[in-house]
Amino acid sequence: MSQRDNAQEPARSQQDAPVEPEEPVVVKETPLPWKQIAPLVAMRLAEPVNFTLILPFLYKMIEDFDVAETPKDISYYASMLFMSFSISQTLTVMYWGRLSDRIGRRPVLIAGLIGTLAVSILFGVCKTFPMAILVRMAAGVFAGNAAVMKSAMAEIADDTNRSRMMALLPLTWNFGSMVGSGMGGIFSNPATQFPGLFGNSKLFTYFPYLLPCLMGSTIAAFGLITGLLNFKETLIKPTQPALEETVGSTEATPLLAQSAATSAAPAKQNSIKSLLTPLVVRVMVTNAFMCLAYTMCDQLYPIFAATDPRDGGLGLDPRSIGLSLGVEGIVVVYIQLVVYPRLERKFGVLYCYRRGLSFAIPYLVSMPFLSMIALHLQTQAGTSAMSMLAEKVVMWVILMTIMTMRITSSVMAFTSINLMITNMAPTRADLGFMNGTQQLAMSTVRIFAPIVSGSLWSWSIKHSFPFPFNSHLVWMLSAVLIAIVLKLSYRIPESVNKFAADQPKPIASVEESDD
């Protein structure tokens, strides 16, 4: 063998050697920046607490106003209270979102909390229905913080931790709903419920619903103080110096530092026409229909729960209604912090959205059938105590199972739609507009949802129509809407799983530039 052949032999052996497969790149999740997240969560908590604390006692409060001709008409007046909130929120939410894009997230959030604190106290001293309407409208004006907080949360996240961080907002909402519902049910009418403590209080005797509202305003005050002392502005403005110089480049602020380092100035806002692409409109439409279905039943539930079983309700008192709304919060923490992030990382946001919608249909269909058990309990009042207790336990076990399905569906669907809307923003400068537009669509739907559900509920229980036009009507209509949304969701592309603002932008080719 020649020297040339000997020299080529090692080269052939190297080429013939098996190529080892490359190990998959494991992207480590960036630690959550709790110094920014904690004050955001504290500020977020105020809105769900103050929104839901009125639900357990709303039926009794409207009874006290003496505006309804019969108990079957109470749902109509309750829907007017919900609608007044949504009208004012719809008229102002886009203003708050766009304003936060210009002056920053922090001042807008602080203004919203100050308003929430004030109107919460005012609602507790309402003695007439018109006054309650005016206070609820004022509450809606200051209810634009949700969209602003989504933008702020997206700005302090990156691709490795965005799903976990965005999931904290609906988690806070659900936890706050649990706290608010519990407070409203337990502490309403304290002079009667706690005569040893408040029996001699003229204030709480004359204003039976003031105590839970004062407690809600205290939580708003806590969020306000926390935000003033600890929350730092997340919006990077052109005149603002690079954040590495002012804050420092740490793992706690990955996205902010990255944004400041990679660009001298933030991207300009796109025009409204360019932002409302066919895909954005399609997702917004599914969001609106989904919100309509959930809002109709979420705002009907406290009326349904308080209605006499002979009229298709459950006949629960305010404390039991608060308990039924609050106990599901225990499930929320596990679903929101453990289950959802794992599913989102493995299957994507769109998959989670579809699974959440799938859970909603059995919950909506089965809820009104509980009235049959409640009616049986009411008509069997003379039976043995043990038998009554056993049947009541069965009813509560079924109710809690259905409520668990409800909260699972709500968490997965709303967390997913929030992420999809955020992911579709082409630049960070458009986050406020995108989240504000979503909030506008939801607020618009919430104008009509309460009056539709309240009117249909009142109409259905006043007449003796067969299934599904009896007390099942609103629940079945909502189930049909969710089924439509689920079908429409299969026309949404997988691209919504990625945060568009961080994706590489298309660059004109060299040939095009030469031309």
XYZ file of C-alpha atoms in Angstrom:
515
model
C 0.000 0.000 0.000
C 1.314 3.387 -0.973
C 1.923 6.240 1.404
C -0.949 8.135 -0.251
C -3.329 5.250 0.488
C -2.072 5.137 4.078
C -2.707 8.882 4.449
C -6.291 8.597 3.162
C -7.216 5.675 5.405
C -7.719 7.734 8.604
C -9.904 10.166 6.651
C -12.112 7.322 5.379
C -12.393 5.839 8.882
C -13.494 9.214 10.225
C -16.124 9.584 7.518
C -17.399 6.044 8.056
C -17.681 6.552 11.827
C -21.309 6.811 13.007
C -22.454 10.345 13.730
C -23.772 10.725 17.252
C -27.155 12.489 17.408
C -27.087 15.959 18.856
C -28.568 16.309 22.311
C -31.740 18.415 22.399
C -31.215 21.911 23.675
C -32.908 22.368 27.030
C -34.022 25.939 27.583
C -33.912 26.812 31.249
C -36.877 28.808 32.508
C -35.982 32.298 33.680
C -36.729 32.821 37.396
C -39.878 34.824 37.965
C -39.221 38.497 38.846
C -41.226 38.499 42.070
C -40.242 42.062 42.988
C -42.421 43.210 40.105
C -44.959 40.389 40.115
C -45.890 40.666 43.813
C -47.130 44.291 43.682
C -48.945 43.542 40.402
C -50.764 40.636 42.052
C -51.619 42.788 45.077
C -53.082 45.461 42.805
C -54.929 42.883 40.682
C -56.573 41.342 43.755
C -58.692 44.436 44.435
C -60.893 44.139 41.345
C -62.155 40.524 41.685
C -62.722 40.910 45.426
C -64.838 44.018 45.012
C -66.623 42.676 41.928
C -67.711 39.366 43.463
C -68.379 40.312 47.085
C -71.809 41.689 46.063
C -72.922 38.410 44.434
C -74.014 36.480 47.561
C -76.185 39.313 48.935
C -77.357 40.852 45.648
C -80.671 38.960 45.692
C -81.474 40.126 49.238
C -80.279 43.664 48.511
C -82.674 44.016 45.576
C -85.431 42.615 47.773
C -84.644 45.361 50.293
C -84.844 48.012 47.541
C -88.469 46.899 47.033
C -88.399 47.480 43.266
C -89.315 43.971 42.057
C -93.030 43.165 41.840
C -92.409 39.454 42.532
C -89.337 37.368 43.463
C -89.321 36.083 39.883
C -88.513 39.622 38.680
C -85.409 40.048 40.851
C -83.126 38.604 38.178
C -84.148 41.390 35.800
C -83.082 44.115 38.231
C -79.878 42.253 39.091
C -79.030 42.162 35.380
C -79.491 45.938 35.194
C -76.867 46.383 37.934
C -74.424 44.150 36.062
C -75.186 45.912 32.776
C -74.581 49.399 34.202
C -71.081 48.303 35.250
C -70.313 46.879 31.819
C -71.582 49.918 29.902
C -69.254 52.335 31.667
C -66.360 49.858 31.487
C -66.869 49.481 27.735
C -66.845 53.238 27.194
C -63.578 53.740 29.090
C -61.445 50.591 28.840
C -59.843 51.472 25.500
C -58.963 54.899 26.844
C -57.112 53.379 29.810
C -55.228 50.905 27.592
C -54.101 53.512 25.074
C -53.301 56.012 27.844
C -51.045 53.424 29.501
C -49.175 53.049 26.180
C -48.396 56.778 26.329
C -47.849 57.712 29.990
C -46.978 54.289 31.436
C -48.693 51.408 33.216
C -48.074 52.562 36.785
C -50.067 55.851 36.869
C -53.060 54.226 35.157
C -53.088 51.324 37.630
C -52.870 53.702 40.602
C -55.798 55.791 39.307
C -57.918 52.659 38.866
C -57.249 51.504 42.423
C -58.184 54.867 43.923
C -61.516 54.735 42.100
C -62.162 51.119 43.096
C -61.541 51.937 46.751
C -64.032 54.820 46.735
C -66.900 53.143 44.859
C -66.665 50.003 46.996
C -67.519 52.012 50.112
C -70.276 53.900 48.291
C -72.002 50.667 47.222
C -72.242 49.579 50.843
C -74.319 52.638 51.736
C -76.763 52.390 48.813
C -80.374 52.461 49.986
C -82.144 52.819 46.634
C -81.902 51.031 43.307
C -81.059 54.200 41.268
C -78.189 54.990 43.631
C -76.869 51.435 43.244
C -77.007 51.833 39.446
C -74.958 55.057 39.586
C -72.336 53.535 41.891
C -71.976 50.449 39.673
C -71.479 52.709 36.656
C -68.732 54.557 38.539
C -67.148 51.198 39.391
C -67.070 50.320 35.687
C -65.210 53.535 34.849
C -62.307 52.456 37.072
C -62.325 48.798 35.940
C -59.760 49.134 33.156
C -56.811 47.773 35.141
C -57.149 44.216 33.834
C -55.981 45.101 30.303
C -53.150 47.306 31.610
C -51.915 44.553 33.926
C -51.794 42.054 31.064
C -49.530 44.453 29.190
C -47.308 45.011 32.219
C -47.034 41.278 32.878
C -46.111 40.588 29.237
C -43.409 43.265 29.414
C -41.619 41.666 32.368
C -41.838 38.123 30.974
C -39.847 36.229 28.367
C -40.549 33.157 26.229
C -39.480 30.718 28.948
C -41.782 31.962 31.706
C -44.558 33.867 29.921
C -47.230 31.176 30.348
C -46.578 30.905 34.086
C -46.581 34.662 34.558
C -49.696 35.304 32.486
C -51.430 32.487 34.375
C -50.959 34.456 37.590
C -53.519 37.061 36.507
C -56.515 34.692 36.155
C -55.235 32.861 39.241
C -55.426 36.126 41.152
C -58.863 36.794 39.715
C -60.170 33.389 40.806
C -58.549 33.610 44.221
C -59.944 37.118 44.655
C -63.358 35.874 43.565
C -63.171 33.207 46.251
C -62.222 35.774 48.905
C -64.815 38.290 47.736
C -67.641 35.762 47.568
C -66.779 34.482 51.018
C -66.693 37.978 52.493
C -69.989 38.939 50.880
C -71.760 35.820 52.092
C -70.347 35.698 55.613
C -70.279 39.378 56.575
C -73.405 40.765 54.895
C -76.100 41.799 57.387
C -73.725 41.367 60.364
C -76.249 42.651 62.916
C -78.352 39.544 62.221
C -75.577 37.021 61.527
C -73.351 38.117 64.432
C -75.687 39.663 67.032
C -73.078 39.288 69.767
C -70.639 41.551 67.889
C -72.823 43.820 65.778
C -76.316 43.461 67.218
C -76.178 46.916 68.833
C -74.502 48.634 65.884
C -76.857 51.217 64.388
C -74.466 51.679 61.459
C -74.538 48.050 60.326
C -78.237 47.710 61.099
C -79.064 50.641 58.809
C -76.449 49.641 56.200
C -76.562 45.807 56.307
C -74.170 45.419 53.351
C -71.556 47.982 54.359
C -69.201 45.676 56.294
C -68.167 43.425 53.344
C -67.789 46.539 51.163
C -65.493 48.115 53.767
C -63.431 44.916 53.782
C -63.214 45.032 49.979
C -62.062 48.658 50.065
C -59.364 47.668 52.566
C -57.960 45.174 50.050
C -58.038 47.912 47.390
C -56.150 50.213 49.781
C -53.540 47.491 50.346
C -53.030 47.115 46.585
C -52.788 50.886 46.198
C -50.112 51.256 48.883
C -48.177 48.237 47.572
C -48.236 49.634 44.043
C -47.120 53.094 45.133
C -44.201 51.749 47.162
C -42.985 48.749 45.182
C -44.185 48.632 41.575
C -41.733 49.990 38.985
C -42.768 51.191 35.549
C -42.515 48.467 32.879
C -43.130 50.536 29.751
C -39.873 51.604 28.083
C -40.332 55.091 26.622
C -37.973 56.784 24.123
C -36.715 59.287 26.713
C -36.091 56.597 29.284
C -32.427 55.514 29.698
C -31.430 51.934 29.244
C -32.573 49.821 32.155
C -29.172 48.245 32.674
C -28.008 51.622 33.917
C -30.919 52.271 36.222
C -32.017 48.839 37.368
C -29.149 46.538 36.546
C -29.048 43.454 34.379
C -30.218 40.532 36.478
C -32.089 37.299 36.013
C -35.039 38.947 37.727
C -35.585 41.343 34.818
C -34.766 39.293 31.724
C -37.201 40.817 29.278
C -36.753 44.424 30.318
C -32.996 44.199 30.183
C -33.127 42.389 26.874
C -35.413 45.037 25.386
C -33.201 47.902 26.501
C -30.047 46.203 25.321
C -31.245 45.225 21.890
C -32.831 48.482 20.828
C -32.096 52.089 21.554
C -35.758 53.024 21.315
C -38.953 50.973 21.496
C -40.874 50.015 18.393
C -43.445 52.498 17.190
C -47.119 51.713 17.570
C -48.769 50.217 14.499
C -51.957 51.691 13.075
C -55.266 50.293 14.261
C -56.061 49.074 10.740
C -52.819 47.096 10.488
C -53.340 45.534 13.914
C -56.872 44.282 13.242
C -55.829 41.484 10.890
C -58.290 38.711 9.910
C -56.631 36.404 12.472
C -56.958 38.961 15.267
C -60.609 39.560 14.389
C -61.270 35.813 14.317
C -59.746 35.299 17.755
C -61.607 38.331 19.113
C -64.897 36.905 17.829
C -64.340 33.570 19.562
C -63.341 35.504 22.680
C -66.577 37.527 22.551
C -68.855 34.502 22.141
C -67.023 32.610 24.874
C -67.286 35.599 27.200
C -71.011 35.896 26.426
C -71.654 32.284 27.435
C -69.590 32.422 30.626
C -70.930 35.829 31.687
C -74.558 34.814 31.212
C -74.164 31.893 33.594
C -71.633 33.386 36.012
C -73.902 36.349 36.699
C -77.039 34.195 36.723
C -75.624 31.705 39.247
C -76.158 33.778 42.459
C -79.761 34.468 41.374
C -80.282 30.820 40.400
C -78.803 29.697 43.729
C -81.083 32.025 45.748
C -84.284 31.280 43.772
C -86.861 28.965 45.336
C -86.473 25.337 44.136
C -90.129 25.362 43.058
C -89.120 28.004 40.504
C -86.047 26.108 39.311
C -83.402 27.359 41.757
C -81.502 25.961 44.728
C -82.969 28.015 47.591
C -79.596 28.829 49.206
C -79.046 31.653 51.692
C -76.286 34.298 51.150
C -73.794 32.438 53.342
C -74.258 29.179 51.402
C -73.983 31.030 48.083
C -70.731 32.607 49.246
C -69.439 29.198 50.325
C -70.310 27.587 46.989
C -68.507 30.360 45.113
C -65.531 30.437 47.460
C -64.661 26.787 47.956
C -63.715 26.330 44.308
C -60.783 28.696 44.887
C -58.930 25.829 46.520
C -58.884 23.999 43.181
C -57.769 27.103 41.274
C -54.284 27.238 42.773
C -53.376 23.715 41.652
C -54.872 24.054 38.170
C -53.399 27.496 37.541
C -49.890 26.975 38.905
C -49.289 23.286 38.196
C -51.642 21.820 35.590
C -51.967 24.686 33.113
C -48.248 25.593 32.698
C -47.373 21.937 32.070
C -50.109 21.512 29.475
C -49.219 24.801 27.790
C -45.512 23.944 27.526
C -46.248 20.465 26.159
C -49.208 21.126 23.814
C -49.446 24.906 23.348
C -51.932 27.648 24.161
C -54.433 26.674 21.468
C -54.730 23.103 22.763
C -55.439 24.393 26.289
C -58.066 26.766 24.925
C -59.928 23.934 23.228
C -59.741 21.670 26.286
C -61.091 24.445 28.489
C -64.065 24.929 26.189
C -64.693 21.168 26.204
C -64.997 21.168 30.012
C -67.596 23.950 29.944
C -70.316 22.061 28.079
C -71.000 19.308 30.686
C -70.907 21.900 33.484
C -73.521 24.082 31.751
C -75.822 21.201 30.855
C -75.779 19.587 34.313
C -76.095 22.671 36.580
C -79.903 23.254 36.309
C -80.650 19.602 37.110
C -79.500 20.302 40.691
C -82.795 22.087 41.258
C -84.533 18.701 41.238
C -82.500 17.587 44.263
C -83.099 20.898 46.025
C -86.844 20.591 45.391
C -86.844 17.040 46.755
C -85.105 18.282 49.915
C -87.697 21.034 50.293
C -90.685 18.710 49.886
C -89.227 16.043 52.206
C -88.938 18.376 55.202
C -90.817 15.955 57.462
C -88.508 12.967 56.936
C -85.771 11.855 59.312
C -82.855 14.156 60.043
C -80.324 11.568 58.843
C -82.083 11.154 55.516
C -82.253 14.913 55.026
C -78.561 15.275 55.900
C -77.576 12.506 53.473
C -79.509 14.110 50.619
C -78.055 17.542 51.401
C -74.538 16.089 51.376
C -75.236 14.468 48.000
C -76.470 17.783 46.602
C -73.402 19.650 47.844
C -71.007 16.997 46.532
C -72.607 17.225 43.091
C -72.636 21.039 43.267
C -68.944 21.183 44.163
C -68.112 18.720 41.371
C -69.926 20.904 38.854
C -68.281 24.059 40.238
C -64.877 22.354 39.918
C -65.618 21.645 36.267
C -66.662 25.285 35.911
C -63.465 26.707 37.382
C -61.260 24.263 35.432
C -62.918 25.315 32.209
C -62.746 29.015 33.075
C -59.063 28.923 34.047
C -57.958 27.085 30.917
C -60.121 29.044 28.475
C -59.506 32.558 29.789
C -55.800 32.066 30.490
C -55.366 30.734 26.966
C -57.268 33.537 25.270
C -55.259 36.107 27.240
C -52.026 34.491 26.051
C -53.218 34.291 22.453
C -54.123 37.988 22.378
C -50.749 38.892 23.888
C -48.916 36.588 21.477
C -50.508 38.260 18.458
C -49.217 41.759 19.285
C -46.594 42.473 16.572
C -44.527 44.737 18.874
C -44.388 45.479 22.584
C -45.638 49.002 21.862
C -48.942 47.451 20.710
C -49.574 45.348 23.822
C -51.741 48.016 25.444
C -53.925 48.340 22.364
C -54.295 44.569 21.866
C -55.203 43.877 25.480
C -57.405 46.966 25.563
C -59.247 45.787 22.444
C -59.808 42.392 24.014
C -61.110 44.041 27.178
C -63.368 46.257 25.045
C -64.837 43.211 23.280
C -65.440 41.464 26.591
C -66.913 44.574 28.203
C -69.254 45.094 25.235
C -70.485 41.523 25.522
C -70.984 41.979 29.264
C -73.404 44.819 28.561
C -75.825 42.430 26.886
C -75.087 39.162 28.698
C -76.679 40.094 32.070
C -79.856 41.536 30.564
C -80.205 38.537 28.225
C -79.670 35.955 30.970
C -81.743 37.863 33.535
C -84.667 38.420 31.189
C -84.620 34.852 29.858
C -84.397 33.435 33.370
C -87.315 35.565 34.584
C -89.361 34.655 31.497
C -88.586 30.926 31.689
C -89.564 30.493 35.353
C -92.768 32.511 34.919
C -94.119 30.091 32.296
C -94.636 26.348 32.316
C -92.824 25.490 29.122
C -91.220 22.055 28.587
C -87.483 21.374 28.508
C -85.326 23.120 27.327
C -87.479 26.278 27.539
C -87.994 25.986 31.286
C -85.394 26.915 33.922
C -82.771 25.127 31.774
C -83.027 27.691 28.970
C -80.131 30.017 29.842
C -77.800 27.125 30.674
C -78.561 25.267 27.452
C -78.189 28.427 25.354
C -74.753 29.011 26.895
C -73.754 25.411 26.158
C -74.693 25.902 22.484
C -72.604 29.093 22.327
C -69.583 27.282 23.785
C -70.011 24.472 21.240
C -69.936 27.071 18.439
C -66.787 28.665 19.876
C -65.132 25.260 20.140
C -65.815 24.606 16.461
C -64.491 28.062 15.489
C -61.303 27.472 17.500
C -60.210 24.824 14.982
C -59.872 27.606 12.388
C -57.209 29.357 14.491
C -53.636 28.534 13.355
C -50.882 27.215 15.603
C -48.950 30.484 15.167
C -50.830 31.935 18.167
C -48.679 29.702 20.377
C -45.664 32.018 19.897
C -45.071 35.571 21.169
C -44.969 37.526 17.892
C -43.178 40.575 19.340
C -40.062 38.462 19.986
C -40.105 36.600 16.670
C -37.627 37.651 13.915
C -39.205 40.162 11.541
C -39.033 39.490 7.754
C -36.214 41.383 6.046
C -36.218 42.339 2.382
C -33.910 40.127 0.314
C -30.726 41.393 -1.323
C -32.235 40.936 -4.795
C -35.213 43.084 -3.853
C -32.968 45.800 -2.435
C -30.818 45.777 -5.570
C -33.901 46.329 -7.674
